[in-house]
PDB file of C-alpha atoms in Angstrom:
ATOM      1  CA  UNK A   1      -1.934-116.673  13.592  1.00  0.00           C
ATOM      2  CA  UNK A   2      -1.104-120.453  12.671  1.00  0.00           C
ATOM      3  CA  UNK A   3      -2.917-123.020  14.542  1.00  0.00           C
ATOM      4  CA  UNK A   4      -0.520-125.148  14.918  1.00  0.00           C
ATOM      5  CA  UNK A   5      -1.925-129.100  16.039  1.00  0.00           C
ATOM      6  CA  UNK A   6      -0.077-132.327  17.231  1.00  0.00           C
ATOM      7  CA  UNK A   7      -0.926-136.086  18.078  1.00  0.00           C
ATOM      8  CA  UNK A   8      -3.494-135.387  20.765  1.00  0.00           C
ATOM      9  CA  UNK A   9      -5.667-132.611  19.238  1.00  0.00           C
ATOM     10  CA  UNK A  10      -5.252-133.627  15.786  1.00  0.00           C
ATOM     11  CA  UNK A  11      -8.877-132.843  13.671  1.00  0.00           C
ATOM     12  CA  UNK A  12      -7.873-129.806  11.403  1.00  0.00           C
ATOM     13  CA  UNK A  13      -7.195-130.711   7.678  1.00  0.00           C
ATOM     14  CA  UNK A  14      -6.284-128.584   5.038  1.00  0.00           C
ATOM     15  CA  UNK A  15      -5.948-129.486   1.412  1.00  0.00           C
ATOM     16  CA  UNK A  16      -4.064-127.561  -1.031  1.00  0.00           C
ATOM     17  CA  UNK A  17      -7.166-125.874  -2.732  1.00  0.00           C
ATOM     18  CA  UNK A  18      -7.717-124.487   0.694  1.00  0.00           C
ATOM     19  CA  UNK A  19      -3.773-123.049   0.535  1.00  0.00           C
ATOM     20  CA  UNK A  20      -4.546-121.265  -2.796  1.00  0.00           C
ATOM     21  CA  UNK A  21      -7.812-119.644  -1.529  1.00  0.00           C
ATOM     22  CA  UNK A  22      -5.966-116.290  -0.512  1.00  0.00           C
ATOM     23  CA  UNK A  23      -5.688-112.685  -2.012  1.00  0.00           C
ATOM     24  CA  UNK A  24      -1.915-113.470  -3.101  1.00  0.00           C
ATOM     25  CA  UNK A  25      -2.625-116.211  -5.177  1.00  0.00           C
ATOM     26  CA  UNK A  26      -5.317-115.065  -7.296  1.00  0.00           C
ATOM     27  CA  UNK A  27      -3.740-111.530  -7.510  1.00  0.00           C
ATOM     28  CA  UNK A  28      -0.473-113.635  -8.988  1.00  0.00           C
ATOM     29  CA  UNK A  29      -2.309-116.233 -11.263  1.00  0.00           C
ATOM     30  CA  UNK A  30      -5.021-113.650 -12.852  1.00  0.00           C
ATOM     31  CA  UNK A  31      -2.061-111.256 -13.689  1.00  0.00           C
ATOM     32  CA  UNK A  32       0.094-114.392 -14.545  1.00  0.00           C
ATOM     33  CA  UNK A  33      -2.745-115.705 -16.819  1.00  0.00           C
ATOM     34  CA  UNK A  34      -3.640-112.267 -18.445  1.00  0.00           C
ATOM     35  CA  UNK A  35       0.305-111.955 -19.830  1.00  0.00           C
ATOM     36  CA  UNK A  36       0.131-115.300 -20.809  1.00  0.00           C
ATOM     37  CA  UNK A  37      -3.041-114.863 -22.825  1.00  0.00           C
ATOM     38  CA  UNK A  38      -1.755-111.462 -24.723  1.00  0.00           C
ATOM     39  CA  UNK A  39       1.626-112.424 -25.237  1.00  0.00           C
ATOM     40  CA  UNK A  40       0.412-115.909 -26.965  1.00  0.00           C
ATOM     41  CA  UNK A  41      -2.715-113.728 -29.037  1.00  0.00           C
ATOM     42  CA  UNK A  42       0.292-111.652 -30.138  1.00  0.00           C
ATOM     43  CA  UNK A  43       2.943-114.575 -31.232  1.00  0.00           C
ATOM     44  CA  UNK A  44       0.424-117.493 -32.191  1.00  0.00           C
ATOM     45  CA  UNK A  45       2.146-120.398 -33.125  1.00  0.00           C
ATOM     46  CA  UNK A  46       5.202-119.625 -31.275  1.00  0.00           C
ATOM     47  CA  UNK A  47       5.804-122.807 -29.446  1.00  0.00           C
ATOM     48  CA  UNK A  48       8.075-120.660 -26.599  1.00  0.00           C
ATOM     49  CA  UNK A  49       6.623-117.039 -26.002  1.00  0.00           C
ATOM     50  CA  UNK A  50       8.752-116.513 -22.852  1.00  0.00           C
ATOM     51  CA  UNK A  51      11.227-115.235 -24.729  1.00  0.00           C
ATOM     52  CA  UNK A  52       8.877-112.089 -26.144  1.00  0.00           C
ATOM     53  CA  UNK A  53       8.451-111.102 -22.207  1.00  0.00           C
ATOM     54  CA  UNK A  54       8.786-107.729 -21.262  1.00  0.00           C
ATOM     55  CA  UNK A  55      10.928-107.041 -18.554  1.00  0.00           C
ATOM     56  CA  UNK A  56       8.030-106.691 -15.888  1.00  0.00           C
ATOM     57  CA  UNK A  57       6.248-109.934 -17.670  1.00  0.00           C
ATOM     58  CA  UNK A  58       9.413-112.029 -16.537  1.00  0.00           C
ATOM     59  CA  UNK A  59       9.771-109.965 -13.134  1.00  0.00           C
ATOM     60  CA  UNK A  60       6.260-111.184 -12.173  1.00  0.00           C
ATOM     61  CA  UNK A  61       6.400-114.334 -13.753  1.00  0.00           C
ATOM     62  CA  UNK A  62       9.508-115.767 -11.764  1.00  0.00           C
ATOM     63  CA  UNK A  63       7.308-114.965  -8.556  1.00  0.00           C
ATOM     64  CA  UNK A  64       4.808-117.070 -10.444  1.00  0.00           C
ATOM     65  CA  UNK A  65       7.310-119.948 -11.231  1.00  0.00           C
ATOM     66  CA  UNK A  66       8.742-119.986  -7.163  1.00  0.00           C
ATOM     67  CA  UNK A  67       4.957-120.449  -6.627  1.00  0.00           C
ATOM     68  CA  UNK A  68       4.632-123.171  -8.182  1.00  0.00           C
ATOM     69  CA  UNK A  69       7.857-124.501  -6.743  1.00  0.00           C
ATOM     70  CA  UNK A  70       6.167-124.021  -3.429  1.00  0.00           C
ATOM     71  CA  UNK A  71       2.998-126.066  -4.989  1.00  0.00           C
ATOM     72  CA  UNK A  72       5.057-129.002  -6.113  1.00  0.00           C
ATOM     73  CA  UNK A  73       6.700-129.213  -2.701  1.00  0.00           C
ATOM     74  CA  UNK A  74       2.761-129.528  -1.057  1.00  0.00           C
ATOM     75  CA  UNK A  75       2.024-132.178  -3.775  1.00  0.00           C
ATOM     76  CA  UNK A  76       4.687-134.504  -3.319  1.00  0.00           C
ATOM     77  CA  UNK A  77       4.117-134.049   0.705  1.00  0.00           C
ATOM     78  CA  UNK A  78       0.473-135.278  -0.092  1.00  0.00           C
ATOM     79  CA  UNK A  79       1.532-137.886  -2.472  1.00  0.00           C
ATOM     80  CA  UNK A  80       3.967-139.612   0.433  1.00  0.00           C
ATOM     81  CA  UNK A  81       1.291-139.606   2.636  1.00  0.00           C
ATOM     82  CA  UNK A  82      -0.929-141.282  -0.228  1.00  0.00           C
ATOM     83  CA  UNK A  83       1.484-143.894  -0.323  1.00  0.00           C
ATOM     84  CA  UNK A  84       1.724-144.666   3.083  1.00  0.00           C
ATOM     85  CA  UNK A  85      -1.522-144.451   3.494  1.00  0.00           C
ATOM     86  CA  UNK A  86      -1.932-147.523   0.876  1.00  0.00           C
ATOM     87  CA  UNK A  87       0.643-149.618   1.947  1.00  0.00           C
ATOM     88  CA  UNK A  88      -1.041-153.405   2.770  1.00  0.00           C
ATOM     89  CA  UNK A  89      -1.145-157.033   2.384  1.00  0.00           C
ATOM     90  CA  UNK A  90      -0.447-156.558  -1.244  1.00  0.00           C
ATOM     91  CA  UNK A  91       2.595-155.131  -0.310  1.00  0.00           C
ATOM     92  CA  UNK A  92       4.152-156.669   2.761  1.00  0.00           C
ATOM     93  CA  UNK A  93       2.898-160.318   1.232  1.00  0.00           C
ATOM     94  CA  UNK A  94       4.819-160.759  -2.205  1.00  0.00           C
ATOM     95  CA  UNK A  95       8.603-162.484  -1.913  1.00  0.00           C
ATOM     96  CA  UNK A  96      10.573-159.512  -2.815  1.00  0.00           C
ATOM     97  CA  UNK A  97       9.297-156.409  -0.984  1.00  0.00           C
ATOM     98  CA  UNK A  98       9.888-153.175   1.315  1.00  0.00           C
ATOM     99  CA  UNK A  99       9.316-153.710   5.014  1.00  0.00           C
ATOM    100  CA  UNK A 100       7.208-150.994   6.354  1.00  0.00           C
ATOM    101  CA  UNK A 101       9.603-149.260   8.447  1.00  0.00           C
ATOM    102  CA  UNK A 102      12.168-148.800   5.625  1.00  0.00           C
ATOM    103  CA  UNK A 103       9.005-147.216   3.296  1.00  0.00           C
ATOM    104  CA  UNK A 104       7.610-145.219   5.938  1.00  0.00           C
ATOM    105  CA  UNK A 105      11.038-143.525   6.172  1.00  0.00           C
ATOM    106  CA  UNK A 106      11.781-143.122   2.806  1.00  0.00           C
ATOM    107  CA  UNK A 107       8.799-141.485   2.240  1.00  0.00           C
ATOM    108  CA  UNK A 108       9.053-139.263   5.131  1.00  0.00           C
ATOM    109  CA  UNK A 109      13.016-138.376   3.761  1.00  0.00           C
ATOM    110  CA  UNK A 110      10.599-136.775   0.571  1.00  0.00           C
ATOM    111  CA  UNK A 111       8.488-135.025   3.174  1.00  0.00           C
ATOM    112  CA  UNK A 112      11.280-133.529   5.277  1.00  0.00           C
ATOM    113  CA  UNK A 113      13.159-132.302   2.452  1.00  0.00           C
ATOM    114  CA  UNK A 114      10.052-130.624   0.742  1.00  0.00           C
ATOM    115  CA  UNK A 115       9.609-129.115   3.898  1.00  0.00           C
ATOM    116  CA  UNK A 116      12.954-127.539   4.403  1.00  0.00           C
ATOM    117  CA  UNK A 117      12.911-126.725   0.501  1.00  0.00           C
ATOM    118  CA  UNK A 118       9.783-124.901   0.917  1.00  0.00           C
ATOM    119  CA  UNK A 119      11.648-122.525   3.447  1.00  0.00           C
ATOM    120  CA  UNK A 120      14.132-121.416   1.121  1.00  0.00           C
ATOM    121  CA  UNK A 121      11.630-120.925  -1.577  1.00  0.00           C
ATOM    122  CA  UNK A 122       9.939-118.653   0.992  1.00  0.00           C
ATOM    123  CA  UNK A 123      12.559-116.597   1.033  1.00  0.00           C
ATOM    124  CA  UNK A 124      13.271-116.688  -2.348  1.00  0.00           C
ATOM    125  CA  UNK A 125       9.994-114.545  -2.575  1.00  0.00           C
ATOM    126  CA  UNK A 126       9.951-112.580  -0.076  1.00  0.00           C
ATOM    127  CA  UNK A 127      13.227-110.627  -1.609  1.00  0.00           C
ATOM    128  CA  UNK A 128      11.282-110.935  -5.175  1.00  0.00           C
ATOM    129  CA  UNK A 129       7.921-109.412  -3.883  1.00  0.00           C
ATOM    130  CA  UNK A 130       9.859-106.962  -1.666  1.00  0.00           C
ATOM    131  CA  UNK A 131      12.264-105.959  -4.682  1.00  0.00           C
ATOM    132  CA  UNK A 132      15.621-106.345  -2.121  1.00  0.00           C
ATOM    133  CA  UNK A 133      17.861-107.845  -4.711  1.00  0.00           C
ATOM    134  CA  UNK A 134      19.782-110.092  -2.687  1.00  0.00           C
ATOM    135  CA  UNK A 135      22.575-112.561  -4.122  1.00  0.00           C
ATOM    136  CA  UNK A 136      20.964-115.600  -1.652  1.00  0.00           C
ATOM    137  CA  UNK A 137      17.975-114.890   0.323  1.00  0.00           C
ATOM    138  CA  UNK A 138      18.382-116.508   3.785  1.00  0.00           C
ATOM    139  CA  UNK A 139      17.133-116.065   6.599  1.00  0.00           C
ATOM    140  CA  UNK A 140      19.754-114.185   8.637  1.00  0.00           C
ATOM    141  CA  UNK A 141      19.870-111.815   5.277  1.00  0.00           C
ATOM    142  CA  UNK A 142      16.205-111.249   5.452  1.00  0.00           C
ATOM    143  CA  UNK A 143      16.213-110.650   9.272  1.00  0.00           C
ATOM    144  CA  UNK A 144      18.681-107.634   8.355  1.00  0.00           C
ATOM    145  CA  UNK A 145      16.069-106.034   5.545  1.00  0.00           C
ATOM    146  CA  UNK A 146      13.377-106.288   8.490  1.00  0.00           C
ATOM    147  CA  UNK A 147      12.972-102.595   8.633  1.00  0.00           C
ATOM    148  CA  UNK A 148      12.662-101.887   4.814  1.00  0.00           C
ATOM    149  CA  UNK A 149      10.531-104.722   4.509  1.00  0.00           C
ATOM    150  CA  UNK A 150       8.251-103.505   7.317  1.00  0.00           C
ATOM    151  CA  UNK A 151       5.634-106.844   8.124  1.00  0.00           C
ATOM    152  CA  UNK A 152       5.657-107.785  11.414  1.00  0.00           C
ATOM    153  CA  UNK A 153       3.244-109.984  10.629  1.00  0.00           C
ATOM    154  CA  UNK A 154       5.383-111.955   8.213  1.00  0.00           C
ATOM    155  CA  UNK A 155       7.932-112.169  10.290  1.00  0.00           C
ATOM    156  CA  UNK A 156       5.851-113.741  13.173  1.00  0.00           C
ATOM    157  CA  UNK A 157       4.884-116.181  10.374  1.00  0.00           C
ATOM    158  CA  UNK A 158       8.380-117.535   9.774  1.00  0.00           C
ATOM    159  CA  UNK A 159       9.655-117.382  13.288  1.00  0.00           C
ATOM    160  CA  UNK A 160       6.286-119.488  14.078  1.00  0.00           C
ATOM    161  CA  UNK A 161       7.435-121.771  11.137  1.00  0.00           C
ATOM    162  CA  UNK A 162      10.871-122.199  12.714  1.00  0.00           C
ATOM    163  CA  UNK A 163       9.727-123.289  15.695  1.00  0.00           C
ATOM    164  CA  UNK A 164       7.192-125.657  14.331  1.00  0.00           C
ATOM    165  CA  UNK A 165       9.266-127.768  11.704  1.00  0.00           C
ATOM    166  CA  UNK A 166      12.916-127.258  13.702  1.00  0.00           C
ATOM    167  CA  UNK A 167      13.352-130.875  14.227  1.00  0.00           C
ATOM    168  CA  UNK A 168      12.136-131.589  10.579  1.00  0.00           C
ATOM    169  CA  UNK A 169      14.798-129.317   9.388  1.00  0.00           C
ATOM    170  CA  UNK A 170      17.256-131.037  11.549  1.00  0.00           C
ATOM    171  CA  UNK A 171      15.789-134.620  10.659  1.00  0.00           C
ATOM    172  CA  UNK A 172      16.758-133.515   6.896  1.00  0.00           C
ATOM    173  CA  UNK A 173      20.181-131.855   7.563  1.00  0.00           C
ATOM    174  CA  UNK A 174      21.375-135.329   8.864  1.00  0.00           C
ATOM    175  CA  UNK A 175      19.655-137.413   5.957  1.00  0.00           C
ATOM    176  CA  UNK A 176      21.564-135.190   3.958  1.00  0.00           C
ATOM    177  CA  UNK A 177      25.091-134.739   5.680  1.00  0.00           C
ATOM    178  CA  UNK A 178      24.870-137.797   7.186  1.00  0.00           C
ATOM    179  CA  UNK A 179      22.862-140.289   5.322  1.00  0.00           C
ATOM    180  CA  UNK A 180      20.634-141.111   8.430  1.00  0.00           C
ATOM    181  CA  UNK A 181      17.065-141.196   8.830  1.00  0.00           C
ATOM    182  CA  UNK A 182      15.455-141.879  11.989  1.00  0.00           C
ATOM    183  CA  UNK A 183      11.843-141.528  13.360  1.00  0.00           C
ATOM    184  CA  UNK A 184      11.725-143.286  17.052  1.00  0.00           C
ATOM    185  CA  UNK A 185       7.916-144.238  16.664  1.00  0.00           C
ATOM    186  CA  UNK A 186       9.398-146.793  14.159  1.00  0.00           C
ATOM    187  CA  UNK A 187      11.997-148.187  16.629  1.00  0.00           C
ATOM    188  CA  UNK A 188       9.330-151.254  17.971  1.00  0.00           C
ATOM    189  CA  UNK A 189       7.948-152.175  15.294  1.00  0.00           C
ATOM    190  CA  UNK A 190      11.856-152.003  13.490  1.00  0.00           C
ATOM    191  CA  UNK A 191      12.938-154.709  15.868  1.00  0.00           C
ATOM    192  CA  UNK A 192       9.866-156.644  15.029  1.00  0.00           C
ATOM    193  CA  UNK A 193      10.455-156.454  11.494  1.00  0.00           C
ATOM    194  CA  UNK A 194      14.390-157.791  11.155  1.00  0.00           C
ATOM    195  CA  UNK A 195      13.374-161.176  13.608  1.00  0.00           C
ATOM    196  CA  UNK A 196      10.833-161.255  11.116  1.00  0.00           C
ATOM    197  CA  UNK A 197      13.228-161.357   8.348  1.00  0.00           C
ATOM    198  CA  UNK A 198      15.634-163.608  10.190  1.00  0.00           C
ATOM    199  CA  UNK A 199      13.042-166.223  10.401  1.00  0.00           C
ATOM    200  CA  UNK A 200      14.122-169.134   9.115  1.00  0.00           C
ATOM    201  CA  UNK A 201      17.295-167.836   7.672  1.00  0.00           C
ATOM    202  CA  UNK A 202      19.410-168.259  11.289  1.00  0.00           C
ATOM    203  CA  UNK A 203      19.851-172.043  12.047  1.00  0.00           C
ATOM    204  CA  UNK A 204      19.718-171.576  15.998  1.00  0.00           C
ATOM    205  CA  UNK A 205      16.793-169.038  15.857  1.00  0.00           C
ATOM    206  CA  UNK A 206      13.401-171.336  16.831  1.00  0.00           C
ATOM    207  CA  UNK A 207      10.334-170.446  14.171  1.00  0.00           C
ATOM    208  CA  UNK A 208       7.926-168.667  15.701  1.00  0.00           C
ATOM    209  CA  UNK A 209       4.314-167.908  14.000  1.00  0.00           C
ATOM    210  CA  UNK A 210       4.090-164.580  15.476  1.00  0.00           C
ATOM    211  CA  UNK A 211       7.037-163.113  13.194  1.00  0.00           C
ATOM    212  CA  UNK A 212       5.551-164.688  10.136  1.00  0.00           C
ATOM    213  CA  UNK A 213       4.229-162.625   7.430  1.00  0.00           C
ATOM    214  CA  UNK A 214       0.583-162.549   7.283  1.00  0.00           C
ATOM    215  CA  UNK A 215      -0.052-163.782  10.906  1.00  0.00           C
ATOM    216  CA  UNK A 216      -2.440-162.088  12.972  1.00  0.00           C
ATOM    217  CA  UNK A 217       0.241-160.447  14.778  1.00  0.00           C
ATOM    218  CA  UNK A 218       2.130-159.279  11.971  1.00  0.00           C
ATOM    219  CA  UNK A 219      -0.741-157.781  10.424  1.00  0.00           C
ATOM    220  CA  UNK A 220      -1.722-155.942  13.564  1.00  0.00           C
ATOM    221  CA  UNK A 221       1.760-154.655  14.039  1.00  0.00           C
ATOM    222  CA  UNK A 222       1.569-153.447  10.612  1.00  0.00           C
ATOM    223  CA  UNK A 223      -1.812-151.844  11.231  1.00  0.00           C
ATOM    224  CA  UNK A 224      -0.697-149.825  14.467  1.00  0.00           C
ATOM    225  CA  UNK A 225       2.489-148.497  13.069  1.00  0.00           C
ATOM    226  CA  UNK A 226       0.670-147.328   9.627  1.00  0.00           C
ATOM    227  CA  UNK A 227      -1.870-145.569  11.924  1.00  0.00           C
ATOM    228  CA  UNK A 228       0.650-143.593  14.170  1.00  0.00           C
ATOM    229  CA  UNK A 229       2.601-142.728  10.842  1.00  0.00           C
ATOM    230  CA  UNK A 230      -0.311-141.416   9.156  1.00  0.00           C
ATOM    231  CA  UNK A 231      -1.152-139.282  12.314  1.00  0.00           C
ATOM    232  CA  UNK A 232       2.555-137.842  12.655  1.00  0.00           C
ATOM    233  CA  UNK A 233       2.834-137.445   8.835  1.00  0.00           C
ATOM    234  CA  UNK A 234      -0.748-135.022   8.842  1.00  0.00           C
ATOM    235  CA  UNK A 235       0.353-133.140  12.170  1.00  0.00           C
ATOM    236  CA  UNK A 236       3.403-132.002   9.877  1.00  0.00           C
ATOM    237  CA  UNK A 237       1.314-131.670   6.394  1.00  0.00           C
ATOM    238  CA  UNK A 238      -1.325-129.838   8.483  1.00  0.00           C
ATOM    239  CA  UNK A 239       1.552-127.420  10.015  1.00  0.00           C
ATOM    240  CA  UNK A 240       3.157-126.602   6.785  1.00  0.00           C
ATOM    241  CA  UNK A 241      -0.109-126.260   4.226  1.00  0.00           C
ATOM    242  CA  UNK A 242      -1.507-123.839   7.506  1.00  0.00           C
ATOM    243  CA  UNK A 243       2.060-121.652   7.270  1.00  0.00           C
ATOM    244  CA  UNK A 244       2.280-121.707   3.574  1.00  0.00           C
ATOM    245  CA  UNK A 245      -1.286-120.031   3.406  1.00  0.00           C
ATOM    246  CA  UNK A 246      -0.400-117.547   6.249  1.00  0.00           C
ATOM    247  CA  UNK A 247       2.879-116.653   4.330  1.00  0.00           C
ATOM    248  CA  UNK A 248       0.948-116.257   0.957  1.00  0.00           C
ATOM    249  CA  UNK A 249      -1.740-113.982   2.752  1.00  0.00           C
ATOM    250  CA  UNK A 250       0.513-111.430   4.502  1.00  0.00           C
ATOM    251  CA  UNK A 251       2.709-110.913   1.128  1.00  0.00           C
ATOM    252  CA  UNK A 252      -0.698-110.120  -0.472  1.00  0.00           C
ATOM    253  CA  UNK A 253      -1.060-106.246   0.216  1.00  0.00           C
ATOM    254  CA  UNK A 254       3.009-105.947  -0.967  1.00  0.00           C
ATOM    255  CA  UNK A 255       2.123-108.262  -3.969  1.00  0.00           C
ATOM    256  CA  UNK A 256      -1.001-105.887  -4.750  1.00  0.00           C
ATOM    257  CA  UNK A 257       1.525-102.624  -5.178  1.00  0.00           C
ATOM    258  CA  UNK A 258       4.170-104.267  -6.711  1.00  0.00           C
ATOM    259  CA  UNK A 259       2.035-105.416  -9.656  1.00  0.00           C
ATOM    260  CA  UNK A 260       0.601-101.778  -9.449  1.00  0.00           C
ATOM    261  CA  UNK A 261       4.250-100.664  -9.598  1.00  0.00           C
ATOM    262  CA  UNK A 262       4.669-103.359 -12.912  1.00  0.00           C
ATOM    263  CA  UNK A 263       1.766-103.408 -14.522  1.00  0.00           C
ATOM    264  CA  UNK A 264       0.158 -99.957 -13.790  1.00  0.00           C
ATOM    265  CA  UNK A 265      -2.603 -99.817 -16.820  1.00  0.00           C
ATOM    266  CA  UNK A 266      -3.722-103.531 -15.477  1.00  0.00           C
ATOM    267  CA  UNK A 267      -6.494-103.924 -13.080  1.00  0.00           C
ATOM    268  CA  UNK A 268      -5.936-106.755 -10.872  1.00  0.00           C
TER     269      UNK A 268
END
């Protein structure tokens, strides 16, 4: 099932080549990739040839699109953690800039929301693969199809995924409804941070080389918060790259007899 990892036992990575390299994805791209190809042989020089799709062309190709959807949520969880990841002197030096706390969070704002958006794009295809026609996939809807669907397995998959990014979820409801952000591994080094910025702006506070930018412990403060960010930011990229692939794998044998179903003079 999903290996799920945290702070202590943290050594998995997964990139998202590795997510792709499953039966549902290159059943979906190849037959993706083979309408594309005849329906632009047969209208060359038509600068939009979605709109000669057949009604199973667009069927199979808005599974395609909600893929991708899923894809852009993994990149922009791997470009936050990029970012973070380069955050330095160059940054945390110059007159105007964004103390670390305040960029770790907004970056980690992107990441929970791509997180919870990649749920409800799971869902989204489940009901397309599964043909269920529902108004809005959600959960609770889903859970009441679970004998028509008939994967066990699948269902494991997203109960697992519940439990594993709950407090994400929760962390982006309340960004959301509340406009708060909060990760308590920030909380020393946040304290740190606004004496820092105080320095020398409050006539009764005494100057003090240790909250100046640049010192040595400045930098080091720095330093230890960027590595127990990066380390909590993979534990949750590692969690939901590791579901994503399990989802994708156990919709493969449906995906292989619905394009059957679609397509059925295509060999996929």
């Amino acid at each position: 099932m999903i290996a799920s990892c945290n702070k202590s036992d943290f050594s998995l990575k997964i990139s998202k080549e590795e997510v792709e390299e499953n039966p549902f994805y290159k059943r979906l791209a190849l037959c993706v990739g083979t309408i594309y190809q005849y329906v632009s042989d047969a209208h060359k020089g038509e600068a939009n040839f979605f709109k000669y799709f057949k009604t199973n062309e667009t069927y199979v190709n808005d599974i395609y699109m909600l893929y991708r959807s899923v894809e852009s949520c993994l990149d922009s969880i791997n470009y936050a953690i990029r970012f973070v990841s380069c955050y330095g002197a160059k940054d945390y030096m110059r007159k105007e800039f964004v103390p670390f706390d305040k960029f770790c969070l907004y970056h980690f704002d992107v990441i929970c929301h791509k997180v919870s958006t990649m749920k409800d794009l799971y869902f989204k295809i489940i009901d397309k693969v599964y043909r269920i026609g529902l108004e809005k996939p959600t959960w609770n809807a889903l859970k009441k199809q679970k004998d028509k669907i008939n994967n066990e397995h699948l269902f494991a998959i997203l109960e697992n995924n519940y439990s594993l990014m709950e407090s994400i979820d929760n962390k982006r409801n309340m960004s959301s409804h509340e406009g708060n952000i909060h990760l308590p591994l920030l909380n020393d080094l946040s304290i740190y941070l606004m004496v820092s910025s105080l320095l020398g702006k409050v006539p009764t506070m005494e100057y003090d080389w240790k909250y100046q930018k640049g010192s040595i412990v400045y930098k080091a403060k720095i330093k230890q918060a960027k590595k127990e960010m990066l380390e909590y930011l993979n534990v949750i990229k590692y969690n939901a790259f590791a579901v994503t692939k399990c989802f994708m794998c156990s919709l493969s044998p449906q995906l292989g007899k619905l394009l059957k179903e679609l397509f059925p003079n295509m060999t996929i």
